[in-house]
Short mmCIF file of C-alpha atoms in Angstrom, two decimals:
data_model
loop_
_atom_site.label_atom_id
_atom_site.label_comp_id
_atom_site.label_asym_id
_atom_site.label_seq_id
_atom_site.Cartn_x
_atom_site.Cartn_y
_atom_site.Cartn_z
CA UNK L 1 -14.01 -13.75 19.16
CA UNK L 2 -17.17 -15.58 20.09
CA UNK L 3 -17.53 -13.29 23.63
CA UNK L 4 -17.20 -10.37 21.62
CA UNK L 5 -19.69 -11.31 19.26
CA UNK L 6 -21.79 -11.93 22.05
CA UNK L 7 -21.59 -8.98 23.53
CA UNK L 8 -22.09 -7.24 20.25
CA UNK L 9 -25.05 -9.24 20.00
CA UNK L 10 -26.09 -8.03 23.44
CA UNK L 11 -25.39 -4.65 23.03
CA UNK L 12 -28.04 -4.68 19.45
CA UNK L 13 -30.71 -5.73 21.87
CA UNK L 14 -30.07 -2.91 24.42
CA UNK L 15 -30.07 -0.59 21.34
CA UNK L 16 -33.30 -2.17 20.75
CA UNK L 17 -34.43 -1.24 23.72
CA UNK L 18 -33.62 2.17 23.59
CA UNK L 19 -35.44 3.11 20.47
CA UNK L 20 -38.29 1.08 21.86
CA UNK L 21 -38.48 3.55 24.68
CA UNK L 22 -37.61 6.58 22.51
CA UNK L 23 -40.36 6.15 20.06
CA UNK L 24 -43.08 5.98 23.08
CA UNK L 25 -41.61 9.38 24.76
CA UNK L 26 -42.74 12.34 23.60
CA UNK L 27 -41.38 15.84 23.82
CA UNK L 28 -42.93 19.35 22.96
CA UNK L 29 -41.67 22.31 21.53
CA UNK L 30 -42.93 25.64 20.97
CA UNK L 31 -43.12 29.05 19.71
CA UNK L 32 -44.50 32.03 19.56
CA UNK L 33 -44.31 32.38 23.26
CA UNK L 34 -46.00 28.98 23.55
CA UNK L 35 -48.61 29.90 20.76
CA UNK L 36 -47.93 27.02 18.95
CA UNK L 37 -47.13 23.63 20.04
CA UNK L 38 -46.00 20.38 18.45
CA UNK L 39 -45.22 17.32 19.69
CA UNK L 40 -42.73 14.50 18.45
CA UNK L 41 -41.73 11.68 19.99
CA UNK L 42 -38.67 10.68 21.01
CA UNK L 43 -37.66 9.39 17.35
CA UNK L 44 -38.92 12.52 15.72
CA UNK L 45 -42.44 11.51 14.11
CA UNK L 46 -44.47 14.53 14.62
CA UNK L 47 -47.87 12.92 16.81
CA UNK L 48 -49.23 16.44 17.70
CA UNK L 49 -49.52 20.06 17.04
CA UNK L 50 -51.99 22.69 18.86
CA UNK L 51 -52.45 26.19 17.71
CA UNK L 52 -54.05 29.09 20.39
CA UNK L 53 -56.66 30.56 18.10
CA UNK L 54 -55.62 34.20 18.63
CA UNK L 55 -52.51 33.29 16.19
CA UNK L 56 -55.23 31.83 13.45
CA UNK L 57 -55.33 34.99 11.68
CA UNK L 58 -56.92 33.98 8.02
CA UNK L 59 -54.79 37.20 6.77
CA UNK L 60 -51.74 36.94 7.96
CA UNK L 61 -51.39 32.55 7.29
CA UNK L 62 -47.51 33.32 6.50
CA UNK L 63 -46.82 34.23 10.78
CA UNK L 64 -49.15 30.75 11.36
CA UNK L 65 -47.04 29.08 9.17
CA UNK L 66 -43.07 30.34 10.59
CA UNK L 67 -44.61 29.52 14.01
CA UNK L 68 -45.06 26.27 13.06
CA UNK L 69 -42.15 25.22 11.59
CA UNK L 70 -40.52 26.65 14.55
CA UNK L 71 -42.42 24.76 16.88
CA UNK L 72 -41.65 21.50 14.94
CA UNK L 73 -38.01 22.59 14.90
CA UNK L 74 -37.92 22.64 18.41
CA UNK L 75 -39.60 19.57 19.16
CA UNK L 76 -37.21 18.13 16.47
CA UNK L 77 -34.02 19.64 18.56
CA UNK L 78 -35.51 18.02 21.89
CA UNK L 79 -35.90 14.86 20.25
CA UNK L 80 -32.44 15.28 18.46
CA UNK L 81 -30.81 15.94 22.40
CA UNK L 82 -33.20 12.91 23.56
CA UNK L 83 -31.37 10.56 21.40
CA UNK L 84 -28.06 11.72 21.74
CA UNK L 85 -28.74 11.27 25.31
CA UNK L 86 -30.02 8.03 25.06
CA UNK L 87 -27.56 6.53 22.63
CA UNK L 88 -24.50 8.27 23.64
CA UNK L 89 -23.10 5.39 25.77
CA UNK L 90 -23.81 2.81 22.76
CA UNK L 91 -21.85 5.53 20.47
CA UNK L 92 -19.20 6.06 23.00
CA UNK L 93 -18.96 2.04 23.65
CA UNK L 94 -18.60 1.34 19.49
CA UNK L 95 -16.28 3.32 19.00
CA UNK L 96 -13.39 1.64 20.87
CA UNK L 97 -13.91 -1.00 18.62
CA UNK L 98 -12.77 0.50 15.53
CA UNK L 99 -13.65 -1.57 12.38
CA UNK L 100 -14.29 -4.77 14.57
CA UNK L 101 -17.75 -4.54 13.82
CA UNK L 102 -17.61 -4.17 10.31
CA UNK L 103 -14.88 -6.71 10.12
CA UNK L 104 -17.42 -9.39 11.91
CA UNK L 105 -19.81 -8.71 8.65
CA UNK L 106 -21.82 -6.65 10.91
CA UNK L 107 -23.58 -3.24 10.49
CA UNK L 108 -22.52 -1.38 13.39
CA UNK L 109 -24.95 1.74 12.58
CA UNK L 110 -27.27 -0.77 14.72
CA UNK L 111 -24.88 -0.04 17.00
CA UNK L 112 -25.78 3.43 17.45
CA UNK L 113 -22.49 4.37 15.68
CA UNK L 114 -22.54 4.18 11.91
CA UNK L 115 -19.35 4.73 9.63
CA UNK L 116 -19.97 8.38 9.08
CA UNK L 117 -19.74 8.60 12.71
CA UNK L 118 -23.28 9.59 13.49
CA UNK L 119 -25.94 7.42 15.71
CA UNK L 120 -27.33 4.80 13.72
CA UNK L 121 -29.83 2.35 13.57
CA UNK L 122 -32.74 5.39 14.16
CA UNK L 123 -35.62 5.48 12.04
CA UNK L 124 -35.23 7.93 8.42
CA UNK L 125 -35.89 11.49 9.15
CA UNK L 126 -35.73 11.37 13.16
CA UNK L 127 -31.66 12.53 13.40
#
């Protein structure tokens, strides 16, 4: 019981790691053709958005607006396949273990798989 506490131990630390790396990456997304661009990083905190100024139409702010929620939603969907990528292994590794985790008194959404299933141990609001 011991090893596999240690390598559950182990395994938090390369999770760690991961989000570590993820929340330095950045990815863009875009609309508009490119019009309008935002930026996330890897754990979905938007860190940039640029706008062309031929889209900056003061009469029409409700186009400006879609394209940048679509921009952000792309970003967000990069970022979203980012850490899928990234944490997939640490999801596919937990669970074989069933309710081992748990059972340890251990939260295995640090894991990267929580009890709903979905990765864990991310920051709110970057799924």
């Amino acid at each position: 019981m011991g090893a596999l506490l240690a390598q559950a131990m182990q395994m938090q630390q390369q999770i760690a790691d991961v989000q570590a790396k993820l929340a330095a990456t950045h990815v863009t997304g875009s609309s508009g053709g490119g019009v309008v661009r935002a930026t996330v990083t890897g754990g979905g905190e938007l860190v940039g958005l640029e706008i062309e100024p031929s889209v900056a139409d003061p009469t029409d702010t409700e186009t400006l607006a879609d394209l940048v929620v679509a921009a952000i939603r792309d970003a967000n969907r990069a970022a979203a396949d980012l850490q899928a990528q990234a944490m997939g292994p640490f999801a596919a590794a937990m669970g074989g273990m069933g309710g081992m985790v748990e059972g340890m008194g251990l939260d295995a959404s640090a894991f990267g798989r929580g009890a709903s299933g979905g990765l864990g141990g991310l920051p709110p609001g970057s799924r």
